[in-house]
């Protein structure tokens, strides 16, 4: 499939999602023009705030390819990814992001993520969502174990 055909599929998935009660977002992960996985936004359908199209599609692609590393694959998403999805795309090592709409288009219909981008740039103590360090020394034990583990699978 061509890039335009793959994007059209992501857009069609976003429309189907709206018809089925989900959010207006769709995504396709492909390798060399072949679809590996596809998905749409299921936040309200599954009662899962992480069930964004990109995250759901990444999960499906990893399962299909039996790997957590999607290097060599590209993602086609009907809209610019939110901060969570953007992070997931980087962690999955996808090679490229193709997007239909941008985040300004999403904000116009009530999906405005700018507050998250703004919060990320702040020091934790200056963010609106309170956070505090608790039991740091105990939590660091797992980090020490990981650091010393010789047979770990890095990712």
Coordinates of C-alpha atoms in Angstrom, one line a residue:
X1 CA 0.0 0.0 0.0
X2 CA 1.1 3.6 -0.6
X3 CA 1.5 6.1 2.2
X4 CA -1.7 7.8 1.1
X5 CA -3.6 4.5 1.1
X6 CA -2.3 3.8 4.6
X7 CA -3.3 7.3 5.8
X8 CA -6.8 6.9 4.2
X9 CA -7.2 3.6 6.2
X10 CA -6.3 5.5 9.5
X11 CA -8.8 8.2 8.6
X12 CA -11.5 5.6 7.8
X13 CA -10.8 3.9 11.2
X14 CA -11.3 7.3 12.9
X15 CA -14.7 7.7 11.2
X16 CA -15.7 4.1 12.1
X17 CA -14.7 4.9 15.7
X18 CA -17.1 7.8 15.8
X19 CA -19.9 5.7 14.4
X20 CA -19.2 3.0 17.0
X21 CA -19.2 5.4 20.0
X22 CA -15.5 5.9 20.2
X23 CA -13.3 9.0 19.8
X24 CA -12.5 10.4 16.3
X25 CA -9.0 8.8 16.0
X26 CA -7.6 6.0 14.0
X27 CA -4.1 4.6 13.5
X28 CA -2.2 2.1 11.3
X29 CA 1.2 0.6 11.8
X30 CA 2.9 -0.6 8.6
X31 CA 6.2 -2.1 7.5
X32 CA 7.2 -1.7 3.8
X33 CA 3.6 -0.7 2.9
X34 CA 2.0 -3.7 4.6
X35 CA -0.4 -3.2 7.5
X36 CA 0.9 -4.9 10.7
X37 CA -1.8 -3.6 13.0
X38 CA -4.6 -1.0 13.1
X39 CA -6.9 0.4 15.7
X40 CA -9.0 3.3 16.8
X41 CA -9.8 5.2 20.0
X42 CA -11.7 3.1 22.5
X43 CA -11.5 5.3 25.6
X44 CA -15.2 5.5 26.2
X45 CA -16.0 2.0 24.8
X46 CA -13.5 0.2 27.0
X47 CA -13.6 2.7 29.9
X48 CA -9.8 3.0 29.5
X49 CA -8.1 6.4 29.4
X50 CA -5.1 4.8 27.7
X51 CA -7.0 3.2 24.9
X52 CA -6.0 5.8 22.4
X53 CA -5.7 4.7 18.7
X54 CA -1.9 4.9 18.7
X55 CA -1.4 3.0 22.0
X56 CA -3.9 0.3 21.1
X57 CA -2.3 -0.1 17.6
X58 CA 1.2 -0.2 19.1
X59 CA 0.1 -3.0 21.5
X60 CA -1.4 -5.0 18.6
X61 CA 1.7 -4.5 16.4
X62 CA 4.0 -5.7 19.2
X63 CA 1.9 -8.7 19.8
X64 CA 1.7 -9.5 16.1
X65 CA 5.5 -9.2 15.6
X66 CA 6.3 -10.7 19.0
X67 CA 8.6 -7.8 19.9
X68 CA 8.6 -4.5 21.9
X69 CA 10.8 -2.9 19.3
X70 CA 8.9 -1.7 16.2
X71 CA 12.0 -0.4 14.3
X72 CA 11.4 -0.6 10.6
X73 CA 7.7 0.2 11.0
X74 CA 5.9 3.5 10.5
X75 CA 2.7 4.8 12.1
X76 CA -0.1 6.5 10.2
X77 CA -2.4 8.4 12.6
X78 CA -5.5 10.4 11.8
X79 CA -4.3 13.2 14.2
X80 CA -1.1 14.4 15.7
X81 CA -0.4 12.2 18.7
X82 CA -1.1 13.4 22.2
X83 CA 1.8 13.5 24.7
X84 CA 1.0 9.9 25.9
X85 CA 0.9 8.5 22.4
X86 CA 3.9 10.5 21.3
X87 CA 5.9 9.0 24.2
X88 CA 4.6 5.5 23.3
X89 CA 5.7 6.0 19.7
X90 CA 9.2 6.9 20.8
X91 CA 9.4 4.0 23.2
X92 CA 8.2 1.6 20.5
X93 CA 11.0 2.9 18.2
X94 CA 8.7 3.5 15.2
X95 CA 10.7 5.0 12.4
X96 CA 8.3 7.8 11.3
X97 CA 5.0 9.4 12.2
X98 CA 2.5 10.4 9.5
X99 CA -0.5 12.4 10.7
X100 CA -3.7 13.8 9.2
X101 CA -4.9 16.5 11.5
X102 CA -2.8 18.4 13.9
X103 CA -3.3 19.2 17.6
X104 CA -4.8 22.6 16.9
X105 CA -7.5 20.8 14.8
X106 CA -8.1 18.4 17.8
X107 CA -8.3 21.3 20.2
X108 CA -11.1 22.9 18.2
X109 CA -13.3 20.0 18.8
X110 CA -12.5 19.6 22.6
X111 CA -9.3 17.5 22.5
X112 CA -6.9 20.1 23.8
X113 CA -3.6 18.6 25.2
X114 CA -1.7 21.9 25.5
X115 CA -2.1 21.9 29.3
X116 CA -0.2 18.6 29.4
X117 CA 2.6 19.9 27.2
X118 CA 2.8 23.0 29.5
X119 CA 2.9 20.8 32.6
X120 CA 5.7 18.6 31.3
X121 CA 7.9 21.6 30.9
X122 CA 7.5 22.6 34.6
X123 CA 9.4 21.3 37.6
X124 CA 7.3 18.7 39.5
X125 CA 6.7 21.0 42.4
X126 CA 5.3 23.7 40.1
X127 CA 2.7 21.4 38.3
X128 CA -1.0 21.5 39.0
X129 CA -1.1 17.8 39.8
X130 CA 0.6 17.4 43.2
X131 CA 3.4 14.9 43.5
X132 CA 6.0 14.0 46.1
X133 CA 8.8 11.6 46.5
X134 CA 8.0 8.8 48.9
X135 CA 10.3 5.9 50.0
X136 CA 13.0 6.8 47.5
X137 CA 15.7 4.7 49.1
X138 CA 13.4 1.6 49.0
X139 CA 12.4 2.3 45.5
X140 CA 16.0 2.6 44.4
X141 CA 16.6 -1.0 45.4
X142 CA 14.9 -2.2 42.2
X143 CA 17.1 0.2 40.1
X144 CA 20.2 -1.1 41.8
X145 CA 19.1 -4.7 41.0
X146 CA 18.5 -3.7 37.4
X147 CA 21.8 -2.0 37.1
X148 CA 23.6 -5.0 38.4
X149 CA 21.7 -7.6 36.4
X150 CA 23.9 -9.1 33.8
X151 CA 21.3 -11.0 31.8
X152 CA 18.7 -8.2 31.4
X153 CA 16.9 -7.4 28.2
X154 CA 17.5 -3.7 27.5
X155 CA 14.8 -1.6 25.9

